[in-house]
PDB file of C-alpha atoms and ligand atoms in Angstrom:
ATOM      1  CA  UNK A   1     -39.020  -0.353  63.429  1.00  0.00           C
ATOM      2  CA  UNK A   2     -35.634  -0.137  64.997  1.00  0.00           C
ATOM      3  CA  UNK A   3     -33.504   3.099  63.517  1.00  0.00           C
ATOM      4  CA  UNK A   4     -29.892   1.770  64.105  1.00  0.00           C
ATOM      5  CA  UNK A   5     -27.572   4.540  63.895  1.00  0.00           C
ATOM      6  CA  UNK A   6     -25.252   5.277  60.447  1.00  0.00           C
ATOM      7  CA  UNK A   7     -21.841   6.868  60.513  1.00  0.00           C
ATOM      8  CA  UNK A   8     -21.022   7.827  56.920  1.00  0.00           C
ATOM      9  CA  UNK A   9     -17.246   8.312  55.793  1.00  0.00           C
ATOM     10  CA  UNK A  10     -16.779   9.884  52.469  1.00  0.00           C
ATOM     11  CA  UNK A  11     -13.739   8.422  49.887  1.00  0.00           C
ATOM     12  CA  UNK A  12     -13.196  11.693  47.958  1.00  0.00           C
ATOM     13  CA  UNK A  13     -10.806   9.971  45.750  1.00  0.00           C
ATOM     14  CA  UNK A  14     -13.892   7.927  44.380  1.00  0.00           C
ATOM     15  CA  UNK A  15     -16.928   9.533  45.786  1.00  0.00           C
ATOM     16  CA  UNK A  16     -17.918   6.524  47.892  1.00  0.00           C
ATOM     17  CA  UNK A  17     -19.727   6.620  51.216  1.00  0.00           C
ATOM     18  CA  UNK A  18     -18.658   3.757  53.364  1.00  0.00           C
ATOM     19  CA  UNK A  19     -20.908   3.571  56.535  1.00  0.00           C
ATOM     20  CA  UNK A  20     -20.519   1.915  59.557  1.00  0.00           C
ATOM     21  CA  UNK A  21     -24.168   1.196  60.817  1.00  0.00           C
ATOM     22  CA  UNK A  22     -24.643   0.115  64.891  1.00  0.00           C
ATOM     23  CA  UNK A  23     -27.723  -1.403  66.922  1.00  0.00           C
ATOM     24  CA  UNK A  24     -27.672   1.150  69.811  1.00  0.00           C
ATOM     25  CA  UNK A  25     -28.524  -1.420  72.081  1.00  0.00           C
ATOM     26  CA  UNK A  26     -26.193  -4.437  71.800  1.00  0.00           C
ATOM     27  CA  UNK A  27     -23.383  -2.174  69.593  1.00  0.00           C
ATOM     28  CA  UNK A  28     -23.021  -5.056  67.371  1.00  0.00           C
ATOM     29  CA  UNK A  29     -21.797  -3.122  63.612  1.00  0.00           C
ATOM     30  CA  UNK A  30     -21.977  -3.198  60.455  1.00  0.00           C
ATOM     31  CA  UNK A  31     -19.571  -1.905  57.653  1.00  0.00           C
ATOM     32  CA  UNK A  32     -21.266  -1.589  54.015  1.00  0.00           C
ATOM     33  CA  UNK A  33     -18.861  -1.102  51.055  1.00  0.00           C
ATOM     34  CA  UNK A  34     -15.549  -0.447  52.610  1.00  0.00           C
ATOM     35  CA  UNK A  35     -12.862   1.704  50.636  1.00  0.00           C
ATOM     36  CA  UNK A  36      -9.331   0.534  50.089  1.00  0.00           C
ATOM     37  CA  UNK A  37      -7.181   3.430  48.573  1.00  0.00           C
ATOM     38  CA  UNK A  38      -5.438   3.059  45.679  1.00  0.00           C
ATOM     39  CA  UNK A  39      -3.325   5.494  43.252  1.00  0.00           C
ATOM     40  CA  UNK A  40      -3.094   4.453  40.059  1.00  0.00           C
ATOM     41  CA  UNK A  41      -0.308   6.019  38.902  1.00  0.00           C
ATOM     42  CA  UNK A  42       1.933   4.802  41.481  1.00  0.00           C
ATOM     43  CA  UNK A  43       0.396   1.379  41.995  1.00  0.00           C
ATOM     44  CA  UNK A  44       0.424   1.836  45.287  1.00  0.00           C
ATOM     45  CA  UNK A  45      -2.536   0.938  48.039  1.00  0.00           C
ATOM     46  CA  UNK A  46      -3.154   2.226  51.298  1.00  0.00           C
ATOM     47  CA  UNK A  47      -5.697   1.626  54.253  1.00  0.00           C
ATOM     48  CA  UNK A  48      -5.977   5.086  55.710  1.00  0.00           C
ATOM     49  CA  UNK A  49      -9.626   5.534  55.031  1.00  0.00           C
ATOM     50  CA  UNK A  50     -10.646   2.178  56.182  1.00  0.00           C
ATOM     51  CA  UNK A  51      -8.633   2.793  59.564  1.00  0.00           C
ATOM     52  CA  UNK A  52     -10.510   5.663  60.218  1.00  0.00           C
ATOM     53  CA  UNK A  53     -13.668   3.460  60.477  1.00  0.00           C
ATOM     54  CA  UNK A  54     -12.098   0.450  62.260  1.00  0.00           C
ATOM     55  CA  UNK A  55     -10.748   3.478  64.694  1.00  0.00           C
ATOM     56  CA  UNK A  56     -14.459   4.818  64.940  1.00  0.00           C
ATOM     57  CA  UNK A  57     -15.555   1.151  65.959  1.00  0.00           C
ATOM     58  CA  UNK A  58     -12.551   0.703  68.709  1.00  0.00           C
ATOM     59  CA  UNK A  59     -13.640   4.500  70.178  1.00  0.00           C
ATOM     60  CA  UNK A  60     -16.934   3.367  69.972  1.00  0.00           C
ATOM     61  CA  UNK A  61     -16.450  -0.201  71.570  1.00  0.00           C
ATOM     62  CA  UNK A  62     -18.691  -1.619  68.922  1.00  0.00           C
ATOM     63  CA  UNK A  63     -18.318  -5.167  67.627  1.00  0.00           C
ATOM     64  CA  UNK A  64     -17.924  -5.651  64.290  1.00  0.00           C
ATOM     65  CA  UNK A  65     -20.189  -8.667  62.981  1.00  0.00           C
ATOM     66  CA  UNK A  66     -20.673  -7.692  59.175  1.00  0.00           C
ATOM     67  CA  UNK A  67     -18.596  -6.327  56.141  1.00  0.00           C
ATOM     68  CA  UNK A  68     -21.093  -6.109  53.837  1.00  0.00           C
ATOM     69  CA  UNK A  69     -20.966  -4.948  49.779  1.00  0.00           C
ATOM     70  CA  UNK A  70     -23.658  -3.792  47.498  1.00  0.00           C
ATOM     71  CA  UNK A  71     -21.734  -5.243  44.527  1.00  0.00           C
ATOM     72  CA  UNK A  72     -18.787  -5.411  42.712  1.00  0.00           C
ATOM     73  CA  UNK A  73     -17.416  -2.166  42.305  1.00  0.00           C
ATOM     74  CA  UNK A  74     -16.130  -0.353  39.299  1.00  0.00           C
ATOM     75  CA  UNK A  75     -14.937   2.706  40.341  1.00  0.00           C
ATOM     76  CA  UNK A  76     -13.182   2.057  43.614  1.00  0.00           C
ATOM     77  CA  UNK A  77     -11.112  -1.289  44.990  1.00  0.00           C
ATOM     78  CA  UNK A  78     -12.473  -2.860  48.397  1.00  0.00           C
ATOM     79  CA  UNK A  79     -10.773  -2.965  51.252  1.00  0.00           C
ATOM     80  CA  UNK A  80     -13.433  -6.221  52.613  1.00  0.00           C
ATOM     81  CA  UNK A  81     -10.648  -8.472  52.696  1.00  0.00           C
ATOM     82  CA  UNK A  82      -8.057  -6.251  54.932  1.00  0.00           C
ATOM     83  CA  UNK A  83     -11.300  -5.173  56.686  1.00  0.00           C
ATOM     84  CA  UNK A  84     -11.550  -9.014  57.490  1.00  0.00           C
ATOM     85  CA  UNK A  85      -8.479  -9.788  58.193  1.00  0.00           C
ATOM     86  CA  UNK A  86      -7.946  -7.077  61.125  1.00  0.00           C
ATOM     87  CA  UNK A  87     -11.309  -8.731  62.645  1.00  0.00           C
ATOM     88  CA  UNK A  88     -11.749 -12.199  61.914  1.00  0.00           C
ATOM     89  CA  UNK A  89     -15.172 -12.752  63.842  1.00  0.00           C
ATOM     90  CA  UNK A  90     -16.778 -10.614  61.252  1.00  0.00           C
ATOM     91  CA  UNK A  91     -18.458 -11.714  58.307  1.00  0.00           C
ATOM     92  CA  UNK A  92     -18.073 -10.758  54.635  1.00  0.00           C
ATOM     93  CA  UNK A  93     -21.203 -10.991  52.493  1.00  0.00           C
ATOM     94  CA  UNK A  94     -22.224  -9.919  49.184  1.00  0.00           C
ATOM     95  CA  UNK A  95     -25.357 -10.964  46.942  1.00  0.00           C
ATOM     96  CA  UNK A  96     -25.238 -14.434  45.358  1.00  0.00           C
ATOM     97  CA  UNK A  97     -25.211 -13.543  41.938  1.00  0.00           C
ATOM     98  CA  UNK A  98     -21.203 -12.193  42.164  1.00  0.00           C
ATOM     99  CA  UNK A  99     -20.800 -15.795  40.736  1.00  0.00           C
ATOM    100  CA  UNK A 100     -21.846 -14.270  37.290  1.00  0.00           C
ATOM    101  CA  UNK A 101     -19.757 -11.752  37.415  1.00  0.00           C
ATOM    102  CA  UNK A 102     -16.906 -13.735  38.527  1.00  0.00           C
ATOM    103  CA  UNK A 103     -17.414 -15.887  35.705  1.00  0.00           C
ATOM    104  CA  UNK A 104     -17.990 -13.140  33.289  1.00  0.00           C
ATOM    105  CA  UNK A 105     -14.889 -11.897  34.042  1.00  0.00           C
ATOM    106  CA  UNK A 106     -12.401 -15.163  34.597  1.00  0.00           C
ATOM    107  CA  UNK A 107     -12.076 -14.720  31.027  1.00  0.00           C
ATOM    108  CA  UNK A 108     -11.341 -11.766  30.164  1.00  0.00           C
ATOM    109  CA  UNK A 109      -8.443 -11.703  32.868  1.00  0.00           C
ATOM    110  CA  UNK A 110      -7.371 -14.808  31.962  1.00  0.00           C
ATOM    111  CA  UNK A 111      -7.707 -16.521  35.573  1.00  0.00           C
ATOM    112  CA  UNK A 112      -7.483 -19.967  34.807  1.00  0.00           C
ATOM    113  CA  UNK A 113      -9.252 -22.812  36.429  1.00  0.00           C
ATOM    114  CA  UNK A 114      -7.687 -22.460  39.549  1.00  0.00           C
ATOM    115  CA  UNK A 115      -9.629 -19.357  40.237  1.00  0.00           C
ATOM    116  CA  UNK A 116     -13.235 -19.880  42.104  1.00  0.00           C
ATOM    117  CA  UNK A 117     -16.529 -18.245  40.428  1.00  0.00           C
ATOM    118  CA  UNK A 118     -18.378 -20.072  43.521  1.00  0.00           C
ATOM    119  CA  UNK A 119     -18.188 -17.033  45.321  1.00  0.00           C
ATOM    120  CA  UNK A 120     -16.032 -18.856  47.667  1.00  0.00           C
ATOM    121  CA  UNK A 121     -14.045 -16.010  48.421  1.00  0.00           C
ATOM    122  CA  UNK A 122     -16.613 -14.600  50.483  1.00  0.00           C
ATOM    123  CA  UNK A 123     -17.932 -15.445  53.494  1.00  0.00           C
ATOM    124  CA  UNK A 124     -21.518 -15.435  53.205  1.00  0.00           C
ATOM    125  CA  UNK A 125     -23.435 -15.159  49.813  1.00  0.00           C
ATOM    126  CA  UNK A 126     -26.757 -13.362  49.997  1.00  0.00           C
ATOM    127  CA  UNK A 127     -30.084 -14.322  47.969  1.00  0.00           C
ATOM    128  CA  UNK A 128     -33.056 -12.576  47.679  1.00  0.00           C
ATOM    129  CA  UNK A 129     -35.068 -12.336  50.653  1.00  0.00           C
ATOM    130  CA  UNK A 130     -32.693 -13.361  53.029  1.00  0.00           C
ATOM    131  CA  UNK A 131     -33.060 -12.141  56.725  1.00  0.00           C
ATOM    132  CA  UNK A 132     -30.786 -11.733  59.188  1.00  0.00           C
ATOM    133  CA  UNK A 133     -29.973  -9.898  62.315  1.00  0.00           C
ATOM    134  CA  UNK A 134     -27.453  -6.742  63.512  1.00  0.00           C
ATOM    135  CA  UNK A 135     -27.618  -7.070  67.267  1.00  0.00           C
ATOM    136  CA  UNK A 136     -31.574  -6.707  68.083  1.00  0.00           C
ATOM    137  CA  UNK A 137     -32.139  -5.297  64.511  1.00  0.00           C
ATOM    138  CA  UNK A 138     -34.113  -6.923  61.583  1.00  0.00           C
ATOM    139  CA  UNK A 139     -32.130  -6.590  58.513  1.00  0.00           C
ATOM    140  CA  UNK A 140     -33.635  -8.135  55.133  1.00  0.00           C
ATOM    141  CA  UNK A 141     -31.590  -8.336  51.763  1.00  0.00           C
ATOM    142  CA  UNK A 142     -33.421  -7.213  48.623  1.00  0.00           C
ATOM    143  CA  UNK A 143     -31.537  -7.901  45.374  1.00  0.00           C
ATOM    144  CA  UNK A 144     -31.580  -5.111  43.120  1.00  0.00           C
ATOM    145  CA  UNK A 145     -30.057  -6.088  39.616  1.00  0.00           C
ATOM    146  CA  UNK A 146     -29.783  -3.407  36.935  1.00  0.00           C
ATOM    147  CA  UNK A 147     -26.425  -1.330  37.517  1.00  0.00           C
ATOM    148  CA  UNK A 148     -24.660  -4.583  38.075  1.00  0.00           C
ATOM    149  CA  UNK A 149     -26.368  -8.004  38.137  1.00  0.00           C
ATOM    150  CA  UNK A 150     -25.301  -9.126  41.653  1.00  0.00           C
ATOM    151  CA  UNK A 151     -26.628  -6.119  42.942  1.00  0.00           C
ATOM    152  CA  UNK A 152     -28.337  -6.204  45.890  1.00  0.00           C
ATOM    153  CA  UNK A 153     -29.728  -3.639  48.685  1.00  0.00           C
ATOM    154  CA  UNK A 154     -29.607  -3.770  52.476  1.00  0.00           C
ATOM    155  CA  UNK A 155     -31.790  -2.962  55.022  1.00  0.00           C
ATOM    156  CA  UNK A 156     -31.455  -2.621  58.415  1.00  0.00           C
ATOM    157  CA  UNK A 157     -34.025  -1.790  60.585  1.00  0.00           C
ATOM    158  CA  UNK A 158     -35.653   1.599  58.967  1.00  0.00           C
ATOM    159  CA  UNK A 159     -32.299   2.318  57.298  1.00  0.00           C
ATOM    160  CA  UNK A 160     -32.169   0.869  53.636  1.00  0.00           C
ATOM    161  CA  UNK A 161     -28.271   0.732  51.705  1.00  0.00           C
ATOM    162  CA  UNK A 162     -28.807   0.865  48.169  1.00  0.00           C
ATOM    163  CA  UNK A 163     -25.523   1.057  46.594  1.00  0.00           C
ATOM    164  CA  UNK A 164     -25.706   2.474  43.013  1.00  0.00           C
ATOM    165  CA  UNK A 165     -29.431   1.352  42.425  1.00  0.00           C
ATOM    166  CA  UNK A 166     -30.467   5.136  43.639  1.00  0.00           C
ATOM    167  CA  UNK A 167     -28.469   8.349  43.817  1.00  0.00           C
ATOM    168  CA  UNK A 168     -29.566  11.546  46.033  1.00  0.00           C
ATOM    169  CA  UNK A 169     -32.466  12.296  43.899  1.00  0.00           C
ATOM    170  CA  UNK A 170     -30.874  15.499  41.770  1.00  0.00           C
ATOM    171  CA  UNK A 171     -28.162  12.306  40.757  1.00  0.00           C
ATOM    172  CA  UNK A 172     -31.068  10.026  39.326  1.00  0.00           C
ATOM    173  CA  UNK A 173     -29.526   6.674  39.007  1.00  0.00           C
ATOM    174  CA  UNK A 174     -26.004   4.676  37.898  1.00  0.00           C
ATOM    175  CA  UNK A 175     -25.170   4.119  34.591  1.00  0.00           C
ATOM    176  CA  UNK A 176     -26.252   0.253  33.423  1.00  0.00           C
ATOM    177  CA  UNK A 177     -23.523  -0.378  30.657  1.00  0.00           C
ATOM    178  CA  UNK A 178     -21.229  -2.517  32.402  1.00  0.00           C
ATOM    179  CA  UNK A 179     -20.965  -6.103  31.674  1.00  0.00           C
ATOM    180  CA  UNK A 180     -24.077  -7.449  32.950  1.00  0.00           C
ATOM    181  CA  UNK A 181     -25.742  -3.912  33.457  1.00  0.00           C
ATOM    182  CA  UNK A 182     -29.393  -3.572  31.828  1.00  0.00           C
ATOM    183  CA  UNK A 183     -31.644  -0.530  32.595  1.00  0.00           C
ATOM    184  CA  UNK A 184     -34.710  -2.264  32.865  1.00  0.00           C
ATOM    185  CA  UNK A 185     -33.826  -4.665  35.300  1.00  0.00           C
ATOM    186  CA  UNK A 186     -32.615  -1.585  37.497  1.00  0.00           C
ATOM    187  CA  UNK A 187     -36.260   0.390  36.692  1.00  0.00           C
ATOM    188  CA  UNK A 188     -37.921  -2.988  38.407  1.00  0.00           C
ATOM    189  CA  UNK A 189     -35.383  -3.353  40.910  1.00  0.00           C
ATOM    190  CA  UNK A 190     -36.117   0.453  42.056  1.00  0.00           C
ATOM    191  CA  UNK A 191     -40.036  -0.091  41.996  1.00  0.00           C
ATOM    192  CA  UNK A 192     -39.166  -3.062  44.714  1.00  0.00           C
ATOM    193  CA  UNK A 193     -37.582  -0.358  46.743  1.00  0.00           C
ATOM    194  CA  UNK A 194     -40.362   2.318  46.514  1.00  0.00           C
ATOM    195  CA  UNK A 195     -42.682  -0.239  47.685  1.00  0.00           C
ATOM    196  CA  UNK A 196     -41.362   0.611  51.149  1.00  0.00           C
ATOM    197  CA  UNK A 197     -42.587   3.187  53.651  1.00  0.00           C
ATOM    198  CA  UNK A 198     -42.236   6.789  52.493  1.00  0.00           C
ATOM    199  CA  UNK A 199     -40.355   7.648  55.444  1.00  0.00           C
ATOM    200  CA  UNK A 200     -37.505   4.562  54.812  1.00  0.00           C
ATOM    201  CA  UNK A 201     -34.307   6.490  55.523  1.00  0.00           C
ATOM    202  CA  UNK A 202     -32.009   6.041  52.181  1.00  0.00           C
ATOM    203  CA  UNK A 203     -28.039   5.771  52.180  1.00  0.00           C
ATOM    204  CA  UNK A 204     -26.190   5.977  48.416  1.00  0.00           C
ATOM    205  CA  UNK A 205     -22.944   4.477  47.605  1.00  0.00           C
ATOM    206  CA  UNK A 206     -22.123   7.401  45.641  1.00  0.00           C
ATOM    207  CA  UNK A 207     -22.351  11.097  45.452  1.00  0.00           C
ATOM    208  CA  UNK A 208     -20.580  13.431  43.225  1.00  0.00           C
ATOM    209  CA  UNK A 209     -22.361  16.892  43.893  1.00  0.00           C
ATOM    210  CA  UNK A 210     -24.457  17.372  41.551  1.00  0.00           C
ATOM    211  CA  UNK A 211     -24.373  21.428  40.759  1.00  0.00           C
ATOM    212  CA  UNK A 212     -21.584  22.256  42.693  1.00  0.00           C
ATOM    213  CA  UNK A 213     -23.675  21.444  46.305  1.00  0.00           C
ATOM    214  CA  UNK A 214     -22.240  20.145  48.791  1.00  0.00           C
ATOM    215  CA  UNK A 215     -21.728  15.995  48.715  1.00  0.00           C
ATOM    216  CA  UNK A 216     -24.891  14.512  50.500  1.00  0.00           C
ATOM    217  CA  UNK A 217     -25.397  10.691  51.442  1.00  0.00           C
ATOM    218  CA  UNK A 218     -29.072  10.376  53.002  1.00  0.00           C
ATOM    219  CA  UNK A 219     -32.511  10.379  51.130  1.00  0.00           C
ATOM    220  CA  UNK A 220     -35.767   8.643  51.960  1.00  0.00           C
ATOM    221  CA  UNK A 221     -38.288   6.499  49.684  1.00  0.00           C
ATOM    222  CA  UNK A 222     -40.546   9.385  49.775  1.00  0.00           C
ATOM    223  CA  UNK A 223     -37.573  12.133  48.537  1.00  0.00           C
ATOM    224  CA  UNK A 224     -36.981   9.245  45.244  1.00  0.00           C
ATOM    225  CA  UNK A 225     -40.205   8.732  44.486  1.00  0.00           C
ATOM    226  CA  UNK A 226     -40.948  12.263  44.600  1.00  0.00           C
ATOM    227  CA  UNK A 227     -37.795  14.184  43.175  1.00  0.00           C
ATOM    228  CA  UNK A 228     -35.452  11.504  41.525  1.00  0.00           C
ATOM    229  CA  UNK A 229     -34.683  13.107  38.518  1.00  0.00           C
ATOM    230  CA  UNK A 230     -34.499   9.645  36.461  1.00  0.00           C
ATOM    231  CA  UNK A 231     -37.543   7.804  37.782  1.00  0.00           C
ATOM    232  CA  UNK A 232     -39.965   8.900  40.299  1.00  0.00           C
ATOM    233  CA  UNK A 233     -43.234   7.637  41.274  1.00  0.00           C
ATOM    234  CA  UNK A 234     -44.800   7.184  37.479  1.00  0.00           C
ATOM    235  CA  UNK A 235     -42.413   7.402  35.085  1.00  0.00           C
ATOM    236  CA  UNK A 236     -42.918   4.472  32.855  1.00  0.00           C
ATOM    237  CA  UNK A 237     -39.912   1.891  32.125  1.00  0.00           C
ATOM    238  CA  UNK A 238     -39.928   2.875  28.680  1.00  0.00           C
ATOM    239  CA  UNK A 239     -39.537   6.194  29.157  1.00  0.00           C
ATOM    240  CA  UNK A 240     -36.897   5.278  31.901  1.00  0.00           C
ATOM    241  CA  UNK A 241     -34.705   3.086  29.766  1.00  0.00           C
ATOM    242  CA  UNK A 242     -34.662   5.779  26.853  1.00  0.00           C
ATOM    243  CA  UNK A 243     -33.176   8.431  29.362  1.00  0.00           C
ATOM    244  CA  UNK A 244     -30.753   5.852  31.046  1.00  0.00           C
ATOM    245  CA  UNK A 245     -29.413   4.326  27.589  1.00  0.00           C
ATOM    246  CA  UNK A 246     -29.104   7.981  26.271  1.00  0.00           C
ATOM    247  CA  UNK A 247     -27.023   9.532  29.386  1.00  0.00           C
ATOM    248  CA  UNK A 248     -24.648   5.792  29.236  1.00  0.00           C
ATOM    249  CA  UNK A 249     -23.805   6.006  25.594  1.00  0.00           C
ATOM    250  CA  UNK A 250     -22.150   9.676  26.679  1.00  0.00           C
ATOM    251  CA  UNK A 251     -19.969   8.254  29.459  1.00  0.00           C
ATOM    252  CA  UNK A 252     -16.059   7.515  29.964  1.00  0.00           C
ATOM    253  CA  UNK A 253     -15.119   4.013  30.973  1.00  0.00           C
ATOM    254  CA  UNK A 254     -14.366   4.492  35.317  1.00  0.00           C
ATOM    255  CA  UNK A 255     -11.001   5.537  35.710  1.00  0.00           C
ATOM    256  CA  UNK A 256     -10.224   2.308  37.643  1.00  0.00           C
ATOM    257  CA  UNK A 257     -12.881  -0.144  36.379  1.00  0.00           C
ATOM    258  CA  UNK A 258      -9.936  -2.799  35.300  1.00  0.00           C
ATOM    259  CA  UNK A 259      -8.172  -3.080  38.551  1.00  0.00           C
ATOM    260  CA  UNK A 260     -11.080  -2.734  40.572  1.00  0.00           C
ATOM    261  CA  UNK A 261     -13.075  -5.445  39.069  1.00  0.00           C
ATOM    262  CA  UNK A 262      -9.697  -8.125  39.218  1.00  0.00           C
ATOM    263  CA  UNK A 263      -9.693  -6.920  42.993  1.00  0.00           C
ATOM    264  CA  UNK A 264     -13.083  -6.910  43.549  1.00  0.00           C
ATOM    265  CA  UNK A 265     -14.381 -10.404  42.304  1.00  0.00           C
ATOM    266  CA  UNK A 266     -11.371 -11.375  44.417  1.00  0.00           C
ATOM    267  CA  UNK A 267     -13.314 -10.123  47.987  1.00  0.00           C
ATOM    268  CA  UNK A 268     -10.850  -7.134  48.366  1.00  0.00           C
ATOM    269  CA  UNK A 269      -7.504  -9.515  47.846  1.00  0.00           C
ATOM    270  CA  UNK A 270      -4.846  -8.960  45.603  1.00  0.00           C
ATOM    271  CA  UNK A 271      -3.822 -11.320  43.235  1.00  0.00           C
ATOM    272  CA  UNK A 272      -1.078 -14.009  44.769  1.00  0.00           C
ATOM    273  CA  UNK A 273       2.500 -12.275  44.339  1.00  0.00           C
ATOM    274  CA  UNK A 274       4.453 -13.869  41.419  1.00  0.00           C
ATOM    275  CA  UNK A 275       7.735 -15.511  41.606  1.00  0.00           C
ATOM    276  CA  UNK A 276       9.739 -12.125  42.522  1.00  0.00           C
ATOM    277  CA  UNK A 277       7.321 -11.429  45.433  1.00  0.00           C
ATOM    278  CA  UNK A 278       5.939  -8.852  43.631  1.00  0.00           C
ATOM    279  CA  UNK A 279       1.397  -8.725  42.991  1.00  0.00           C
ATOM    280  CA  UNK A 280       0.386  -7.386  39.244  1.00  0.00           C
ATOM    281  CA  UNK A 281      -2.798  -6.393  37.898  1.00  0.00           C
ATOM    282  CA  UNK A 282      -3.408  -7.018  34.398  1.00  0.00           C
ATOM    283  CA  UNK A 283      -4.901  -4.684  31.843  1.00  0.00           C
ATOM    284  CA  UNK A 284      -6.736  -6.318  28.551  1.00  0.00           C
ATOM    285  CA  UNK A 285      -6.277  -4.287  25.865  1.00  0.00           C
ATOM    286  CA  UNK A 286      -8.897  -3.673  23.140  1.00  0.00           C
ATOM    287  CA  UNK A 287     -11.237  -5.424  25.543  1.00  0.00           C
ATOM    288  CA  UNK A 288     -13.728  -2.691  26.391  1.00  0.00           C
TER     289      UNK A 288
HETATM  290 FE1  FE2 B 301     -21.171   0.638  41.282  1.00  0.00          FE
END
């Protein structure tokens, strides 16, 4: 099987990996979950983390044919849509199933009507299954529901993009408490992925150094399924939940979960500026 090659770019703020992933042979690219920056306290954004990937693709002479996201984040805001707009050939996809979390969230942010939970936002909305092509490489989309419900995992050529569905194996698995969330969807969603080679290289969304070691972004099927210290190769789903549901009911709400969820349903935009030209996020209170 092809090995495309992965360039990972760490967003310390949020302890994302953002990777830009190239066929060797054609240098058509890939992004998968693109960063935007964003300080809370200030309210202000910035693109200096993304830029350092376009940059890598302009040094690189790649062509950028895919902006592709796990899921909707919680923890960080997406720059997909800026991503987009500096290269409009490119493509932005997510899984299918944001529509439910669009419309699980319209709602509680009080978006009205006029705001799509069609997924319309996006480009290209992938279902399970679905193949398609990065340059002369065979990519296949495999959703993974559990952390989130549009979930879904990538893989290209021997390289599979998990998102949150796996951690580096001393960082088990993401928490499944969210809106939507439900541990033993994620259990069956990560026995789809260890039904692939041993050697399948693996590429997490997240890493928070576990221990104090340094932050680490590539596993393999065969490292999970060996050493993941939530669910390897045997442990039962019952026995899975019961250690998932216990380590979620000890966990803070994600620093940035509200405006990263109004962002990220929107594909990366900002809501439209209000009458004084200026954008808002909102923030529900006594919501969550
Ligand atoms: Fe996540």
């Amino acid at each position: 099987m092809t090995a495309p090659t992965v360039q990972a770019f760490f967003h310390a703020d949020s302890g994302t990996w953002t990777y830009l992933v190239s066929d060797p042979g054609s240098g058509a690219a890939a992004v998968i979950d693109p960063v935007l920056d964003f300080d809370a306290k200030s309210g202000r954004t910035g693109t200096t983390s993304i830029q350092a990937v376009l940059d890598a693709i302009g040094a690189q002479g790649l062509g950028l044919r895919w902006i592709l996201e796990t899921h909707a984040h919680a923890d960080h805001l997406s720059s997909g849509a800026w991503l987009r707009a500096q290269v409009p050939a490119a493509i932005l996809g997510i899984g299918e199933v944001i529509r439910e979390v669009q419309a699980t969230f319209r709602p509680i942010f009080n978006l009205g009507d006029d705001f799509p939970v069609d997924g319309s936002q996006f480009d290209h909305l992938f279902r399970d299954g679905e193949v398609f092509a990065l340059g002369a490489i065979d990519c296949a989309v495999i959703a993974t529901p559990g952390h989130t419900n549009d979930s879904v995992s990538y893989r290209i050529g021997d390289a599979l993009f998990v998102g949150d569905s796996l951690f580096m194996p001393d960082g088990g698995t993401a928490r499944c408490d969210f809106p939507g969330g439900d541990a033993a969807r994620l259990f069956r969603s990560i026995q789809r992925l260890y039904a692939l080679p041993d050697a399948t290289r693996v590429f997490v969304c997240h890493d928070y150094g576990p221990g104090g070691r340094a932050v680490a972004c590539e596993s393999s099927i065969g490292a999970e399924k060996q050493g993941n210290i939530h669910v390897r190769e045997g442990t039962g789903e019952q026995d899975y939940v019961a250690v998932r549901t216990a380590r979620d009911k000890t966990l803070a709400m994600p620093a940035l979960l509200l405006p990263a969820v109004q962002v990220n349903i929107r594909a990366g935009a900002m809501p439209a500026p209000e009458d004084n030209g200026i954008r808002y996020l909102k923030l529900p209170l006594d919501r969550f």
